[in-house]
Amino acid sequence: PEGTKLMCNEAYAADALSLYGITIPQAQKTKLIEDNVDYTTKGEVSFISQNRERALIDIESKFTAYCTLTKEPEYIVNQLEVGMEIDVKIKTNKQNGDVIASISDAIKEVKLKEIKEAIGNSAIGFTAKVKELIHGGYWVDVAGIKCFMPGSLAGLNKLHDFNAIVGKDIIVMPITFSREKDTIVVSHREYLRTMIPLTIEKLNETIKEPRIGFVTG
């Protein structure tokens, strides 16, 4: 009957169930692991070692995933508790067959999807850290995702000192995805453009007050 829990360890269980049109998430996850396919799923923290160096994640499969916490950011490790549900990226160690869970990889994958889905949406911006000045623009970090910002999109006007924004936090908007370079292209200028009407409105409120400006051309 519907709702009955099935417990089966035979390797052919998932295939046998599929003959009757039954597909269950647990069986699908087990098959992905056996086929060495990486995937992201939700799991429950079932164990944390006393020294907080490793954890076991229940991913509703016949396999239990092992997470090396020393490879995870400290802020993530400090928040973990037994019973907590988290997103994890599941990988299989092809040498010994261990099922490895990565919390930070899952966060990056979820964030990457969120940024890609925001391409072309002028209502969504992300905080980015300008990491490095390179030929043609900048590498910026958006929640751990490395993105490219062309120099021409770093401001409304041409920057006179291109190093001035390196190391700073700015708001950017994703504008396109380069499949050739596997990189998301972002723009600070697009964000500034959305702020123009609000800025003009504020200036109009105090239109007679003197302002200091910077000659750009």
Coordinates of N, CA and C in Angstrom, one line a residue:
P1 N 0.8 -1.2 0.0 CA 0.0 0.0 0.0 C 0.9 1.3 0.0
E2 N 0.3 2.3 -0.5 CA 1.1 3.6 -0.5 C 1.5 4.0 0.9
G3 N 2.7 4.4 1.1 CA 3.2 4.8 2.4 C 4.0 3.7 3.1
T4 N 3.9 2.5 2.5 CA 4.7 1.4 3.1 C 6.2 1.6 2.9
K5 N 7.0 1.4 3.9 CA 8.4 1.6 3.8 C 9.1 0.2 3.4
L6 N 9.9 0.3 2.3 CA 10.5 -0.9 1.8 C 12.0 -0.9 2.2
M7 N 12.5 -1.9 2.8 CA 13.9 -2.1 3.2 C 14.5 -3.2 2.4
C8 N 15.4 -2.9 1.5 CA 16.0 -3.9 0.6 C 17.5 -3.5 0.3
N9 N 18.4 -4.5 0.4 CA 19.8 -4.3 0.2 C 20.3 -4.8 -1.2
E10 N 19.4 -5.6 -1.9 CA 19.9 -6.2 -3.1 C 20.1 -5.1 -4.2
A11 N 21.2 -5.3 -4.9 CA 21.6 -4.3 -5.9 C 20.6 -4.1 -7.0
Y12 N 19.7 -5.1 -7.3 CA 18.8 -5.0 -8.4 C 17.4 -4.4 -7.9
A13 N 17.3 -4.0 -6.7 CA 16.0 -3.5 -6.1 C 15.5 -2.4 -6.9
A14 N 16.3 -1.4 -7.2 CA 15.8 -0.2 -7.9 C 15.2 -0.6 -9.3
D15 N 16.0 -1.4 -10.0 CA 15.5 -1.9 -11.3 C 14.2 -2.7 -11.3
A16 N 14.1 -3.5 -10.2 CA 12.9 -4.3 -10.1 C 11.7 -3.5 -9.8
L17 N 11.9 -2.5 -9.0 CA 10.7 -1.6 -8.7 C 10.3 -0.8 -9.9
S18 N 11.3 -0.4 -10.8 CA 11.0 0.4 -12.0 C 10.1 -0.4 -12.9
L19 N 10.1 -1.8 -12.9 CA 9.3 -2.6 -13.7 C 7.8 -2.4 -13.4
Y20 N 7.5 -2.0 -12.2 CA 6.2 -1.8 -11.7 C 5.8 -0.3 -11.7
G21 N 6.7 0.5 -12.4 CA 6.4 2.0 -12.4 C 6.6 2.7 -11.1
I22 N 7.4 2.1 -10.2 CA 7.7 2.7 -8.9 C 9.1 3.3 -9.0
T23 N 9.2 4.6 -8.7 CA 10.5 5.2 -8.6 C 10.6 5.9 -7.3
I24 N 11.6 5.7 -6.5 CA 11.7 6.3 -5.2 C 13.1 7.0 -5.2
P25 N 13.1 8.2 -4.5 CA 14.3 9.0 -4.4 C 15.5 8.2 -3.9
Q26 N 15.3 7.4 -2.9 CA 16.4 6.6 -2.3 C 17.0 5.7 -3.3
A27 N 16.2 5.0 -4.1 CA 16.7 4.1 -5.1 C 17.5 4.9 -6.2
Q28 N 17.0 6.1 -6.6 CA 17.7 6.9 -7.6 C 19.0 7.4 -7.1
K29 N 19.1 7.8 -5.8 CA 20.3 8.2 -5.2 C 21.4 7.1 -5.2
T30 N 20.9 5.9 -4.8 CA 21.8 4.8 -4.7 C 22.4 4.5 -6.1
K31 N 21.5 4.5 -7.1 CA 22.0 4.3 -8.4 C 23.1 5.3 -8.9
L32 N 22.8 6.6 -8.6 CA 23.8 7.6 -8.9 C 25.1 7.4 -8.3
I33 N 25.1 7.0 -7.0 CA 26.4 6.7 -6.3 C 27.1 5.5 -6.9
E34 N 26.3 4.4 -7.2 CA 26.9 3.2 -7.8 C 27.5 3.5 -9.2
D35 N 26.9 4.5 -9.9 CA 27.4 4.8 -11.2 C 28.4 5.9 -11.2
N36 N 28.9 6.3 -10.0 CA 29.9 7.3 -9.8 C 29.5 8.7 -10.4
V37 N 28.2 9.0 -10.2 CA 27.7 10.3 -10.8 C 27.6 11.3 -9.6
D38 N 28.3 12.5 -9.7 CA 28.2 13.5 -8.7 C 26.8 14.2 -8.8
Y39 N 26.2 14.5 -7.6 CA 25.0 15.2 -7.6 C 24.8 15.9 -6.2
T40 N 23.9 16.8 -6.2 CA 23.6 17.6 -5.0 C 22.2 17.2 -4.5
T41 N 22.2 17.1 -3.1 CA 20.9 16.7 -2.5 C 20.9 17.2 -1.1
K42 N 19.8 17.0 -0.4 CA 19.6 17.4 1.0 C 20.0 16.2 1.8
G43 N 20.6 16.4 3.0 CA 20.9 15.3 3.9 C 20.8 15.8 5.3
E44 N 20.8 14.8 6.2 CA 20.7 15.2 7.6 C 21.9 14.7 8.4
V45 N 22.5 15.7 9.1 CA 23.7 15.4 9.9 C 23.4 14.4 11.0
S46 N 24.0 13.2 10.9 CA 23.6 12.1 11.8 C 24.7 11.9 12.9
F47 N 25.9 12.4 12.6 CA 27.0 12.3 13.6 C 28.1 13.4 13.4
I48 N 28.6 13.9 14.4 CA 29.7 14.8 14.4 C 30.8 14.4 15.4
S49 N 32.0 14.2 15.0 CA 33.0 13.7 15.9 C 33.3 14.8 17.0
Q50 N 33.8 14.3 18.1 CA 34.0 15.2 19.2 C 35.0 16.3 18.9
N51 N 36.0 16.1 18.1 CA 36.9 17.1 17.7 C 36.4 18.0 16.5
R52 N 35.2 17.6 16.0 CA 34.5 18.3 14.9 C 35.4 18.3 13.7
E53 N 36.0 17.2 13.4 CA 36.8 17.1 12.2 C 36.1 16.3 11.1
R54 N 35.1 15.5 11.5 CA 34.4 14.7 10.5 C 32.9 14.6 10.9
A55 N 32.1 14.3 9.9 CA 30.6 14.2 10.2 C 30.1 13.1 9.2
L56 N 29.0 12.5 9.6 CA 28.3 11.6 8.8 C 26.9 12.2 8.4
I57 N 26.6 12.1 7.1 CA 25.4 12.7 6.6 C 24.4 11.6 6.0
D58 N 23.2 11.6 6.5 CA 22.2 10.6 6.1 C 21.6 11.2 4.8
I59 N 21.8 10.6 3.7 CA 21.2 11.1 2.4 C 20.1 10.2 1.9
E60 N 19.5 9.5 2.8 CA 18.3 8.6 2.4 C 18.7 7.7 1.3
S61 N 19.8 7.0 1.5 CA 20.2 6.0 0.6 C 20.8 4.9 1.4
K62 N 21.1 3.8 0.8 CA 21.7 2.7 1.5 C 23.2 3.1 1.9
F63 N 23.7 4.2 1.3 CA 25.0 4.7 1.7 C 24.9 5.8 2.6
T64 N 25.8 5.9 3.5 CA 26.0 7.1 4.4 C 27.2 7.9 3.9
A65 N 27.0 9.2 3.7 CA 28.0 10.1 3.2 C 29.0 10.5 4.3
Y66 N 30.2 10.6 4.0 CA 31.3 11.0 5.0 C 31.7 12.5 4.6
C67 N 31.8 13.4 5.6 CA 32.2 14.7 5.3 C 33.4 15.1 6.2
T68 N 34.5 15.5 5.5 CA 35.7 15.9 6.2 C 35.5 17.4 6.6
L69 N 35.3 17.7 7.8 CA 35.0 19.1 8.2 C 36.2 20.0 8.2
T70 N 37.4 19.4 8.2 CA 38.6 20.2 8.1 C 38.8 20.9 6.8
K71 N 38.0 20.4 5.8 CA 38.0 21.0 4.4 C 36.9 22.0 4.2
E72 N 36.1 22.2 5.2 CA 35.0 23.1 5.1 C 35.3 24.4 5.8
P73 N 34.7 25.5 5.4 CA 34.9 26.8 6.0 C 34.5 26.7 7.5
E74 N 35.2 27.5 8.3 CA 35.0 27.4 9.8 C 33.6 27.9 10.2
Y75 N 33.1 28.9 9.4 CA 31.7 29.4 9.8 C 30.7 28.3 9.6
I76 N 30.9 27.4 8.6 CA 30.0 26.3 8.4 C 30.1 25.3 9.5
V77 N 31.3 24.9 9.8 CA 31.5 23.9 10.8 C 30.9 24.3 12.2
N78 N 31.1 25.6 12.5 CA 30.6 26.1 13.8 C 29.1 26.0 13.9
Q79 N 28.4 26.0 12.8 CA 26.9 26.0 12.8 C 26.3 24.6 12.8
L80 N 27.1 23.6 12.4 CA 26.6 22.3 12.3 C 26.1 21.7 13.6
E81 N 25.0 21.0 13.6 CA 24.4 20.3 14.7 C 23.8 19.0 14.2
V82 N 23.9 17.9 15.1 CA 23.2 16.7 14.7 C 21.7 16.9 14.5
G83 N 21.2 16.4 13.4 CA 19.8 16.5 13.1 C 19.5 17.7 12.2
M84 N 20.5 18.5 11.9 CA 20.3 19.6 11.0 C 20.3 19.1 9.5
E85 N 19.3 19.7 8.7 CA 19.2 19.3 7.3 C 20.0 20.3 6.5
I86 N 20.9 19.8 5.6 CA 21.8 20.7 4.8 C 21.8 20.2 3.4
D87 N 22.3 21.1 2.5 CA 22.6 20.7 1.1 C 24.0 20.2 1.1
V88 N 24.2 19.1 0.4 CA 25.5 18.5 0.2 C 25.8 18.1 -1.2
K89 N 27.0 18.2 -1.7 CA 27.4 17.7 -3.0 C 28.0 16.3 -2.8
I90 N 27.4 15.3 -3.4 CA 27.8 13.9 -3.2 C 28.8 13.4 -4.3
K91 N 29.9 12.9 -3.9 CA 30.9 12.4 -4.8 C 31.4 11.0 -4.3
T92 N 31.8 10.2 -5.3 CA 32.2 8.8 -4.9 C 33.7 8.8 -5.1
N93 N 34.5 8.3 -4.1 CA 35.9 8.1 -4.2 C 36.1 6.9 -5.0
K94 N 36.6 7.0 -6.2 CA 36.7 5.8 -7.1 C 37.8 4.8 -6.6
Q95 N 38.7 5.3 -5.8 CA 39.8 4.4 -5.3 C 39.3 3.4 -4.2
N96 N 38.5 4.0 -3.2 CA 38.1 3.1 -2.1 C 36.6 3.0 -2.0
G97 N 35.8 3.7 -2.9 CA 34.4 3.5 -2.9 C 33.7 4.3 -1.8
D98 N 34.4 5.1 -1.1 CA 33.8 6.0 0.0 C 32.9 7.0 -0.7
V99 N 31.7 7.3 0.0 CA 30.8 8.3 -0.5 C 31.1 9.6 0.3
I100 N 31.6 10.6 -0.4 CA 32.1 11.9 0.2 C 31.0 13.0 0.0
A101 N 30.8 13.7 1.1 CA 29.8 14.8 1.0 C 30.6 16.1 1.2
S102 N 30.3 17.1 0.4 CA 30.9 18.4 0.5 C 29.8 19.5 0.7
I103 N 29.8 20.2 1.8 CA 28.8 21.2 2.1 C 29.1 22.5 1.3
S104 N 30.4 22.9 1.3 CA 30.8 24.1 0.6 C 30.6 24.0 -0.9
D105 N 30.8 22.8 -1.5 CA 30.6 22.6 -3.0 C 29.1 22.7 -3.3
A106 N 28.2 22.2 -2.4 CA 26.8 22.3 -2.6 C 26.3 23.8 -2.5
I107 N 26.9 24.5 -1.6 CA 26.5 25.9 -1.4 C 26.9 26.7 -2.7
K108 N 28.1 26.4 -3.3 CA 28.6 27.1 -4.5 C 27.7 26.7 -5.7
E109 N 27.3 25.4 -5.7 CA 26.4 25.0 -6.8 C 25.0 25.7 -6.8
V110 N 24.5 25.8 -5.6 CA 23.2 26.4 -5.4 C 23.3 27.9 -5.7
K111 N 24.4 28.5 -5.3 CA 24.6 29.9 -5.5 C 24.8 30.2 -7.0
L112 N 25.6 29.3 -7.7 CA 25.8 29.4 -9.1 C 24.5 29.4 -9.9
K113 N 23.6 28.5 -9.5 CA 22.3 28.4 -10.2 C 21.5 29.6 -9.9
E114 N 21.6 30.2 -8.7 CA 20.8 31.4 -8.4 C 21.3 32.6 -9.2
I115 N 22.7 32.7 -9.4 CA 23.2 33.8 -10.1 C 22.9 33.7 -11.6
K116 N 22.9 32.4 -12.1 CA 22.6 32.2 -13.6 C 21.1 32.6 -13.8
E117 N 20.3 32.2 -12.9 CA 18.8 32.5 -13.1 C 18.5 34.0 -13.0
A118 N 19.4 34.8 -12.4 CA 19.2 36.2 -12.3 C 19.7 37.0 -13.5
I119 N 20.3 36.3 -14.4 CA 20.8 37.0 -15.7 C 19.7 37.7 -16.4
G120 N 19.8 38.9 -16.6 CA 18.8 39.7 -17.3 C 17.7 40.3 -16.4
N121 N 17.7 39.9 -15.1 CA 16.8 40.5 -14.2 C 17.3 41.7 -13.5
S122 N 16.8 42.9 -13.9 CA 17.4 44.1 -13.3 C 17.0 44.4 -11.9
A123 N 16.2 43.5 -11.3 CA 15.8 43.7 -9.9 C 16.6 42.9 -8.9
I124 N 17.6 42.1 -9.4 CA 18.4 41.3 -8.5 C 19.9 41.7 -8.7
G125 N 20.5 42.0 -7.5 CA 22.0 42.3 -7.5 C 22.6 41.5 -6.4
F126 N 23.9 41.3 -6.5 CA 24.7 40.5 -5.6 C 25.9 41.3 -5.1
T127 N 26.3 41.1 -3.8 CA 27.5 41.7 -3.3 C 28.7 41.0 -3.8
A128 N 29.7 41.7 -4.4 CA 30.9 41.1 -4.9 C 32.1 41.7 -4.3
K129 N 33.1 40.9 -4.1 CA 34.4 41.4 -3.7 C 35.3 41.4 -4.9
V130 N 35.9 42.6 -5.3 CA 36.8 42.8 -6.4 C 38.1 42.2 -6.0
K131 N 38.5 41.1 -6.6 CA 39.7 40.4 -6.1 C 41.0 40.8 -6.9
E132 N 40.8 41.0 -8.2 CA 42.1 41.1 -9.0 C 41.8 41.9 -10.3
L133 N 42.7 42.8 -10.6 CA 42.7 43.5 -11.8 C 43.4 42.7 -12.9
I134 N 42.8 42.4 -14.0 CA 43.4 41.6 -15.1 C 43.2 42.3 -16.4
H135 N 43.8 41.8 -17.4 CA 43.7 42.4 -18.7 C 42.2 42.4 -19.2
G136 N 41.7 43.6 -19.4 CA 40.3 43.7 -19.8 C 39.3 43.9 -18.8
G137 N 39.7 43.7 -17.5 CA 38.7 43.9 -16.4 C 39.1 43.3 -15.1
Y138 N 38.2 42.7 -14.4 CA 38.5 42.3 -13.0 C 37.9 40.9 -12.8
W139 N 38.5 40.1 -11.9 CA 37.9 38.9 -11.3 C 37.2 39.4 -10.0
V140 N 36.0 39.0 -9.9 CA 35.2 39.3 -8.7 C 34.7 38.1 -8.1
D141 N 34.5 38.1 -6.7 CA 34.0 36.9 -6.0 C 32.6 37.2 -5.6
V142 N 31.7 36.4 -6.0 CA 30.3 36.5 -5.6 C 29.9 35.3 -4.9
A143 N 29.9 35.4 -3.5 CA 29.6 34.3 -2.7 C 30.4 33.0 -3.0
G144 N 31.7 33.2 -3.3 CA 32.5 32.1 -3.6 C 32.6 31.7 -5.1
I145 N 31.8 32.4 -5.9 CA 31.8 32.1 -7.3 C 32.6 33.1 -8.0
K146 N 33.6 32.7 -8.8 CA 34.5 33.6 -9.5 C 33.8 34.1 -10.8
C147 N 33.6 35.4 -10.9 CA 33.0 36.0 -12.0 C 33.9 37.0 -12.7
F148 N 33.6 37.3 -13.9 CA 34.4 38.3 -14.7 C 33.6 39.6 -14.8
M149 N 34.2 40.8 -14.5 CA 33.6 42.1 -14.7 C 34.5 42.9 -15.7
P150 N 34.0 43.1 -16.9 CA 34.8 44.0 -17.8 C 35.1 45.3 -17.2
G151 N 36.2 45.9 -17.6 CA 36.6 47.2 -17.0 C 35.6 48.3 -17.4
S152 N 35.0 48.1 -18.6 CA 34.0 49.1 -19.1 C 32.7 49.1 -18.3
L153 N 32.5 48.0 -17.5 CA 31.3 47.8 -16.7 C 31.5 48.0 -15.2
A154 N 32.6 48.6 -14.9 CA 33.0 48.8 -13.5 C 32.4 50.1 -12.9
G155 N 31.9 51.0 -13.8 CA 31.3 52.2 -13.3 C 30.5 52.9 -14.4
L156 N 29.8 54.0 -14.0 CA 29.0 54.7 -15.0 C 30.0 55.5 -15.9
N157 N 31.1 56.0 -15.4 CA 32.1 56.7 -16.1 C 33.4 56.0 -16.1
K158 N 34.2 56.3 -17.0 CA 35.5 55.6 -17.1 C 36.3 55.9 -15.8
L159 N 36.9 54.8 -15.3 CA 37.7 54.9 -14.1 C 39.1 55.4 -14.4
H160 N 39.5 56.4 -13.7 CA 40.9 57.0 -13.9 C 41.9 56.2 -13.2
D161 N 41.6 55.5 -12.1 CA 42.5 54.6 -11.4 C 41.8 53.2 -11.3
F162 N 42.2 52.3 -12.1 CA 41.6 51.0 -12.2 C 41.9 50.2 -11.0
N163 N 42.9 50.5 -10.2 CA 43.2 49.7 -9.0 C 42.4 50.2 -7.8
A164 N 41.6 51.3 -8.0 CA 40.9 51.9 -6.9 C 39.9 51.1 -6.3
I165 N 39.3 50.2 -7.1 CA 38.2 49.3 -6.6 C 38.6 47.9 -6.1
V166 N 39.9 47.6 -6.4 CA 40.4 46.3 -6.0 C 40.4 46.1 -4.5
G167 N 39.8 45.0 -4.0 CA 39.6 44.8 -2.6 C 38.4 45.3 -2.0
K168 N 37.6 46.1 -2.8 CA 36.3 46.6 -2.3 C 35.1 45.7 -2.6
D169 N 34.1 45.9 -1.8 CA 32.8 45.3 -2.0 C 31.9 46.2 -2.8
I170 N 31.4 45.6 -3.9 CA 30.5 46.4 -4.8 C 29.2 45.6 -5.1
I171 N 28.2 46.2 -5.6 CA 27.0 45.5 -6.0 C 27.1 45.2 -7.5
V172 N 26.9 44.0 -7.9 CA 26.9 43.7 -9.4 C 25.6 43.0 -9.8
M173 N 25.4 43.0 -11.1 CA 24.3 42.3 -11.7 C 24.8 41.3 -12.8
P174 N 24.4 40.1 -12.7 CA 24.8 39.1 -13.8 C 24.2 39.5 -15.1
I175 N 25.0 39.6 -16.2 CA 24.4 40.0 -17.5 C 24.5 38.9 -18.5
T176 N 25.4 38.0 -18.4 CA 25.5 36.9 -19.4 C 26.4 35.8 -18.9
F177 N 26.3 34.6 -19.5 CA 27.1 33.5 -19.2 C 27.9 33.1 -20.4
S178 N 29.3 33.0 -20.3 CA 30.1 32.6 -21.3 C 30.4 31.1 -21.3
R179 N 29.7 30.4 -22.2 CA 29.9 28.9 -22.2 C 31.3 28.6 -22.6
E180 N 31.9 29.4 -23.4 CA 33.2 29.2 -23.9 C 34.3 29.2 -22.8
K181 N 34.1 30.2 -21.9 CA 35.0 30.3 -20.8 C 34.5 29.8 -19.5
D182 N 33.2 29.3 -19.5 CA 32.5 28.8 -18.3 C 32.5 29.8 -17.2
T183 N 32.2 31.1 -17.5 CA 32.3 32.2 -16.6 C 31.1 33.0 -16.7
I184 N 30.6 33.5 -15.6 CA 29.5 34.5 -15.5 C 30.1 35.9 -15.6
V185 N 29.5 36.7 -16.5 CA 29.9 38.1 -16.7 C 29.0 39.0 -15.9
V186 N 29.5 39.8 -15.0 CA 28.7 40.7 -14.2 C 29.0 42.2 -14.5
S187 N 28.1 43.1 -14.0 CA 28.3 44.5 -14.3 C 27.9 45.3 -13.1
H188 N 28.8 46.2 -12.7 CA 28.5 47.1 -11.6 C 27.7 48.3 -12.2
R189 N 28.0 48.6 -13.5 CA 27.4 49.7 -14.1 C 25.9 49.5 -14.2
E190 N 25.4 48.3 -14.5 CA 24.0 48.0 -14.6 C 23.3 48.3 -13.3
Y191 N 24.0 48.0 -12.1 CA 23.4 48.3 -10.8 C 23.3 49.8 -10.6
L192 N 24.4 50.5 -11.0 CA 24.4 52.0 -10.8 C 23.3 52.6 -11.7
R193 N 23.0 52.1 -12.8 CA 22.0 52.6 -13.7 C 20.6 52.5 -13.0
T194 N 20.3 51.4 -12.3 CA 19.0 51.2 -11.7 C 18.9 52.3 -10.5
M195 N 20.0 52.8 -10.0 CA 20.0 53.7 -8.9 C 19.8 55.2 -9.4
I196 N 20.0 55.4 -10.7 CA 19.9 56.8 -11.2 C 18.6 57.5 -10.9
P197 N 17.4 56.9 -11.1 CA 16.2 57.6 -10.8 C 16.0 58.0 -9.4
L198 N 16.5 57.1 -8.5 CA 16.4 57.4 -7.0 C 17.4 58.5 -6.7
T199 N 18.5 58.5 -7.3 CA 19.5 59.5 -7.0 C 19.1 60.9 -7.5
I200 N 18.5 60.9 -8.7 CA 17.9 62.2 -9.2 C 16.8 62.7 -8.3
E201 N 16.0 61.8 -7.9 CA 14.9 62.2 -7.0 C 15.4 62.9 -5.7
K202 N 16.5 62.3 -5.1 CA 17.1 62.9 -3.9 C 17.7 64.2 -4.2
L203 N 18.4 64.3 -5.4 CA 19.0 65.6 -5.8 C 18.0 66.7 -6.0
N204 N 16.8 66.3 -6.5 CA 15.7 67.3 -6.8 C 15.2 67.8 -5.4
E205 N 15.2 67.0 -4.4 CA 14.7 67.4 -3.1 C 15.6 68.6 -2.5
T206 N 16.9 68.5 -2.9 CA 17.8 69.6 -2.4 C 18.5 70.2 -3.5
I207 N 17.7 70.6 -4.5 CA 18.3 71.1 -5.8 C 19.1 72.3 -5.6
K208 N 18.9 73.2 -4.6 CA 19.6 74.4 -4.5 C 20.8 74.3 -3.6
E209 N 21.1 73.2 -3.1 CA 22.3 73.0 -2.3 C 23.5 72.8 -3.2
P210 N 24.6 73.4 -2.8 CA 25.8 73.2 -3.7 C 26.4 71.8 -3.5
R211 N 26.9 71.3 -4.6 CA 27.5 69.9 -4.7 C 28.9 70.0 -5.1
I212 N 29.7 69.0 -4.7 CA 31.0 68.8 -5.2 C 31.0 67.7 -6.3
G213 N 31.5 68.0 -7.4 CA 31.5 67.0 -8.5 C 32.9 66.7 -9.0
F214 N 33.1 65.6 -9.8 CA 34.4 65.2 -10.3 C 34.3 65.3 -11.8
V215 N 35.2 66.0 -12.5 CA 35.2 66.1 -13.9 C 35.7 64.8 -14.5
T216 N 34.8 64.2 -15.3 CA 35.1 62.8 -15.9 C 35.4 62.9 -17.4
G217 N 35.3 64.1 -18.0 CA 35.6 64.2 -19.4 C 35.3 65.5 -20.0

